C-alpha cells in the first residue's frame, strides 16, 4: 500500500490525509480522503469531513463515491483502539479511563463495552459539560 499523503493547511488550522489501497487481483481499489478543519465548529460546521472513492482496477472508472463526513474514519479509529485493547488489556478489565469528551471518546467507550465487562468509567476532559 502506498504511503499516506498529508496536506497541512496551517493557515486554516486544517489538514487533509489521502490514503489508498489495492489488493493484487482485486476488481477494485479504494482512495480515502479525510480532513480535519479544527476551526469549523466556530462556524457551526463539523471539523471532520471525508469521502471514499471505489474505482475499477482494470479501467480506473469510479464505481462509487461515498461522502461520509468522517464517520467511517471515526469508526475505524475506535475499532483500532478496541482491537489494541482486546490484545493488550486484561481480558476481565472492568475499569476504563478516557481522555477527552469528543466523538472518539464516545466511540472508544462504545466499542470497548462490546468486548469488556466494564463497570466503571473515568473521563477526563476540558469540558465538564460533555463528560
mmCIF file of C-alpha atoms in Angstrom, residues 101 124-131:
data_model
loop_
_atom_site.group_PDB
_atom_site.id
_atom_site.type_symbol
_atom_site.label_atom_id
_atom_site.label_comp_id
_atom_site.label_asym_id
_atom_site.label_seq_id
_atom_site.Cartn_x
_atom_site.Cartn_y
_atom_site.Cartn_z
ATOM 1 C CA UNK A 101 -15.024 14.100 25.652
ATOM 2 C CA UNK A 124 -11.034 13.482 31.889
ATOM 3 C CA UNK A 125 -11.664 16.342 29.534
ATOM 4 C CA UNK A 126 -11.542 20.086 29.175
ATOM 5 C CA UNK A 127 -15.338 20.305 29.076
ATOM 6 C CA UNK A 128 -17.108 19.090 32.210
ATOM 7 C CA UNK A 129 -20.456 19.571 30.455
ATOM 8 C CA UNK A 130 -19.545 16.974 27.814
ATOM 9 C CA UNK A 131 -18.181 14.393 30.267
#
